[in-house]
Coordinates of C-alpha atoms in Angstrom, one line a residue:
Chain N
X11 CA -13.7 -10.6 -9.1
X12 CA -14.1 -7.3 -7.2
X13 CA -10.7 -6.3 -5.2
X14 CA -8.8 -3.4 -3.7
X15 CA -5.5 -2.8 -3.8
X16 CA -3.6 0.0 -1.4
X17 CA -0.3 1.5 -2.3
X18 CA 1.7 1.8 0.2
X19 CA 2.0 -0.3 3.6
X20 CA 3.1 2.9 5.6
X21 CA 2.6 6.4 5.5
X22 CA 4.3 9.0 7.6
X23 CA 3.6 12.6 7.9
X24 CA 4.4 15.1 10.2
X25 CA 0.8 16.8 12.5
X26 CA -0.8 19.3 10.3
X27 CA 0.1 17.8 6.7
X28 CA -1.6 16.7 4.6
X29 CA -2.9 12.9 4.7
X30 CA -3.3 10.8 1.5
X31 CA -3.8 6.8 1.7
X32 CA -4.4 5.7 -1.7
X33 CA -6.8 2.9 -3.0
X34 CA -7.7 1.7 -6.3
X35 CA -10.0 -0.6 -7.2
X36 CA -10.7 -3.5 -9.8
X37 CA -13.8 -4.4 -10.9
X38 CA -16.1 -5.0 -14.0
X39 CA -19.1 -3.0 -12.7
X40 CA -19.5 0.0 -10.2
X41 CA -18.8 -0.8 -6.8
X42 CA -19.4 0.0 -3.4
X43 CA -16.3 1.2 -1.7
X44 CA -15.9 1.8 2.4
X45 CA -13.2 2.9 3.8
X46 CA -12.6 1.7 7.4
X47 CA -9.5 2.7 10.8
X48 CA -8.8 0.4 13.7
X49 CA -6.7 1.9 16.4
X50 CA -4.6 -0.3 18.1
X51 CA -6.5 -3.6 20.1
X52 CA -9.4 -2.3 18.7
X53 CA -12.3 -3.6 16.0
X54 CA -12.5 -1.7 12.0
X55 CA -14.5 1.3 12.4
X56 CA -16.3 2.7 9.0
X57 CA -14.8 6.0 8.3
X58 CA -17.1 6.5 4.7
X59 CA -18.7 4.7 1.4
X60 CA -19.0 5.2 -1.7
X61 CA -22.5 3.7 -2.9
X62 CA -24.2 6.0 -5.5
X63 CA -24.4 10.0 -6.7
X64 CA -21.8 12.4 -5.3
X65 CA -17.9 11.2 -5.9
X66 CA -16.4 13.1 -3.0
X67 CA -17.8 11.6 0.4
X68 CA -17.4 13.0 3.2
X69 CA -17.2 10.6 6.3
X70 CA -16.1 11.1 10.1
X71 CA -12.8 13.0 12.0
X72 CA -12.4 15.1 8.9
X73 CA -11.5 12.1 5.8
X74 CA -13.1 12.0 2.6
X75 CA -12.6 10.6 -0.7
X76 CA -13.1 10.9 -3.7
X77 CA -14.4 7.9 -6.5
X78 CA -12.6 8.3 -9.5
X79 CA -14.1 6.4 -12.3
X80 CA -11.7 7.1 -15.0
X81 CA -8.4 6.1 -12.4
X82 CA -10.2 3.4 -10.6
X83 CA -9.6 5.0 -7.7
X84 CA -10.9 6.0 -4.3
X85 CA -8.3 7.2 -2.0
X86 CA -8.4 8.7 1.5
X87 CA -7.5 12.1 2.3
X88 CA -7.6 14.4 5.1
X89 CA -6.1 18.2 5.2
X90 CA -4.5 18.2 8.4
X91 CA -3.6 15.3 10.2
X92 CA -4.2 14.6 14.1
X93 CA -1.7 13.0 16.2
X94 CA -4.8 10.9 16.9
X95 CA -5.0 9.6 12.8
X96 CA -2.3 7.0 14.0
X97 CA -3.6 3.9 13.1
X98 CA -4.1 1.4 10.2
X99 CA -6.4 1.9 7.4
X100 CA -8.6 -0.2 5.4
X101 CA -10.0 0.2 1.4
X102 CA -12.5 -2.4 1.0
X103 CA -15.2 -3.4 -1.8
X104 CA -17.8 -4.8 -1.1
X105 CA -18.9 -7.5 -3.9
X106 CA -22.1 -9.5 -2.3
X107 CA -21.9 -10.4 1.0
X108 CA -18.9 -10.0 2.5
X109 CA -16.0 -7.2 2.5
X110 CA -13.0 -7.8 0.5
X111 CA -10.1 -5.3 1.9
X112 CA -6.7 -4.1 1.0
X113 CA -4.1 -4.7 2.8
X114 CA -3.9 -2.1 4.8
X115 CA -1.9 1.5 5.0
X116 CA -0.2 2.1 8.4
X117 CA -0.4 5.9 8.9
X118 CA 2.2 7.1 11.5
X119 CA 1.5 11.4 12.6
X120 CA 5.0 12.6 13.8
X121 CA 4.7 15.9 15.7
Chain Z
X23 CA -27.7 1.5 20.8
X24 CA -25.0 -0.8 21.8
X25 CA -22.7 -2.0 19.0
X26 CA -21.3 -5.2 18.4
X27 CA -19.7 -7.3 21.0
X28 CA -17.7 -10.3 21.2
X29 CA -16.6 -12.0 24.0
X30 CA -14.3 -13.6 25.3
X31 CA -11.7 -10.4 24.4
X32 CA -8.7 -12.4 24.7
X33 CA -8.1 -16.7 25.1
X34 CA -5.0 -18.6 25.3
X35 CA -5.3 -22.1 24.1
X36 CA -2.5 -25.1 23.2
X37 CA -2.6 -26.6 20.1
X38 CA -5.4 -29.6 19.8
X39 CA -8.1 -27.8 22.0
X40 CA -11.2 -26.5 20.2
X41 CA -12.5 -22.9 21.2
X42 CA -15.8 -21.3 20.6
X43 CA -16.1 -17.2 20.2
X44 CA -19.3 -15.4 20.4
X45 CA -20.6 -12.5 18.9
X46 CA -23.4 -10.1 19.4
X47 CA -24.7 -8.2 16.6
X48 CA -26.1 -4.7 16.7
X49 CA -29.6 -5.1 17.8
X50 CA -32.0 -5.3 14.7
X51 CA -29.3 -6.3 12.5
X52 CA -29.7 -9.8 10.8
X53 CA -26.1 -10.3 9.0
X54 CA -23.7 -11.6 10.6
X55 CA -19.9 -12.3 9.2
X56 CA -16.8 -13.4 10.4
X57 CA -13.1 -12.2 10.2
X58 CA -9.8 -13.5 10.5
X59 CA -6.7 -11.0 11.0
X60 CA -3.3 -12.1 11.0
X61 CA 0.0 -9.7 10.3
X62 CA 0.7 -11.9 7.5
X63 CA -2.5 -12.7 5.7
X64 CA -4.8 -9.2 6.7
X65 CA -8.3 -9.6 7.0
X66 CA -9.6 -13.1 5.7
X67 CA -13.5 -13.6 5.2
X68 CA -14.4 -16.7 7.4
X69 CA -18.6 -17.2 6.7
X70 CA -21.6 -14.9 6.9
X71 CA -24.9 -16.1 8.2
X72 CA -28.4 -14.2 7.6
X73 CA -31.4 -15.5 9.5
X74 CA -29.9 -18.6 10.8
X75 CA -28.6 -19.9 7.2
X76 CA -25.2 -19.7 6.2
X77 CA -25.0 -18.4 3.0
X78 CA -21.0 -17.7 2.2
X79 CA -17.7 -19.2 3.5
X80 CA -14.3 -18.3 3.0
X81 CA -11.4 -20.6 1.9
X82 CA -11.1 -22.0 5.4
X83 CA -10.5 -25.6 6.2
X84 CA -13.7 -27.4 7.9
X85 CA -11.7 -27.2 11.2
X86 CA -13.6 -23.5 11.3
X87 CA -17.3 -24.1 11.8
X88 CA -20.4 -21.5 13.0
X89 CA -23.8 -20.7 13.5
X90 CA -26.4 -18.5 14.4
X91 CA -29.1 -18.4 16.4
X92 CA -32.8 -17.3 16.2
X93 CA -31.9 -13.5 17.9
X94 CA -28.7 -13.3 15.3
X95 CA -26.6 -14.1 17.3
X96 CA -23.3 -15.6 16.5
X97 CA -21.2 -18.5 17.5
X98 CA -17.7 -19.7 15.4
X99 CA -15.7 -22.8 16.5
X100 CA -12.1 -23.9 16.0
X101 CA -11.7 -27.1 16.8
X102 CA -8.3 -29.2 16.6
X103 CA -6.4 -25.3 16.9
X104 CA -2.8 -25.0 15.0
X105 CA -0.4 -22.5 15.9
X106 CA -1.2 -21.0 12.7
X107 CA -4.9 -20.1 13.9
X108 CA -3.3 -17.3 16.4
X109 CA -5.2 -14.2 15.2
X110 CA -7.7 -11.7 15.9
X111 CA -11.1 -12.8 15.1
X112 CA -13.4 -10.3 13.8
X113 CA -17.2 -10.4 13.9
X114 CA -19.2 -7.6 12.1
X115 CA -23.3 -7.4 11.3
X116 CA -25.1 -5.3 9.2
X117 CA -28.9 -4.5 9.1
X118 CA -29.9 -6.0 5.5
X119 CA -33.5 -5.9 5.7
X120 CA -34.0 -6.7 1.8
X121 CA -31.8 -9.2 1.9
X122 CA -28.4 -9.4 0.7
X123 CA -28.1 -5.2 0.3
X124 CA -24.2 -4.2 -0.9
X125 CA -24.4 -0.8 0.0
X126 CA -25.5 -1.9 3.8
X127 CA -22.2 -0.9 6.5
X128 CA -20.6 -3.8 8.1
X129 CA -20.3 -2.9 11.7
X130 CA -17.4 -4.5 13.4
X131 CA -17.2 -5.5 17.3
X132 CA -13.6 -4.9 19.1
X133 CA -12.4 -8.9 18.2
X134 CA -11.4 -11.8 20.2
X135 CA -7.5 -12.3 20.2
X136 CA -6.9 -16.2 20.1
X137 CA -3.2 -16.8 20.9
X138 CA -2.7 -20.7 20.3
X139 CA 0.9 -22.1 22.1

């Protein structure tokens, strides 16, 4: 069965640093892989996916990724982090009709 | 266009009671799923339902019921609640007009938080 699998419950780096929330996947065929944040008392919001053609995605608030076939992987990066990255981060799969996620990567910005 | 909502945004109930959560899909949007989120267990797939018709369930005891209705939107039901049912309840629709489409965004509403004393 399709899954995810995130290294790495938290994450701290200091404003302006690089940002890197890895995810790797398993699964027998190519999948479709989403990456999603929720801010505090809030719902998941989709930051990008990974369906077909170009590896390196570019999604919303400066993230992309990048689907590595060969590492089974699909991890999150952004250049320069925000103050305003803080929050939780979600790799998910999706395998038919419902998302499967990871557990989750807590990224805390320090200034 | 308005995204998903879910109301009530927060409930307190005691353990026994039954509660019923609603959800609003994005309009257009057929697809309709259902989260659980708990510290301990993450996100948990509850059930999806496309056009009225449930077609997938999580490994959820049959105390955790839904449906949906002819404009897509969603009801889910606890009844009997256990402490252990304290969580936020996600509810997310997608568009899926060919059916079940994997590459189709789930779009999530801002959750109900069910605290159960």
């Amino acid at each position: 069965a399709q899954s995810v699998t995130q290294l790495g419950s938290h994450v701290s780096v200091s404003e302006g640093a690089l940002v890197l929330l890895r995810c790797n996947y398993s699964s027998s065929v190519p999948p479709y892989l989403f990456w999603y944040v929720q801010y505090p008392n809030q719902g998941l919001q989709l930051l990008l996916k990974y369906t077909t053609g170009a590896t390196l995605v570019k999604g919303i608030n400066g993230f992309e990724a990048e689907f590595k076939k060969s590492e089974t992987s699909f991890h999150l990066t952004k250049p320069s982090a925000h103050m305003s990255d803080a929050a939780e981060y979600f790799c998910a799969v999706r395998p038919k009709h419902h998302m499967r996620f990871g557990a989750g990567t807590r990224l805390t910005v320090k200034p | 266009k308005a995204g998903v909502t879910q109301t009530p945004r927060y409930l307190i109930k005691t353990r026994g009671q039954q509660v019923t959560l609603s959800c609003s899909p994005i309009s257009g949007h057929r697809s309709v799923s259902w989260y659980q989120q708990t510290p301990g267990q993450g996100l948990q797939f509850l059930f999806e339902y496309f056009s009225e018709t449930q077609r997938n369930k999580g490994n959820f005891p049959g105390r955790f019921s839904g449906r949906q209705f002819s404009n897509s939107r969603s009801e889910m039901n606890v009844s009997t609640l256990e402490l252990g049912d304290s969580a936020l309840y996600l509810c997310a629709s997608s568009l899926e007009l060919a059916g079940i489409t994997v590459t189709d965004t789930q779009y999530f509403g801002p959750g109900t938080r069910l605290t159960v004393l």
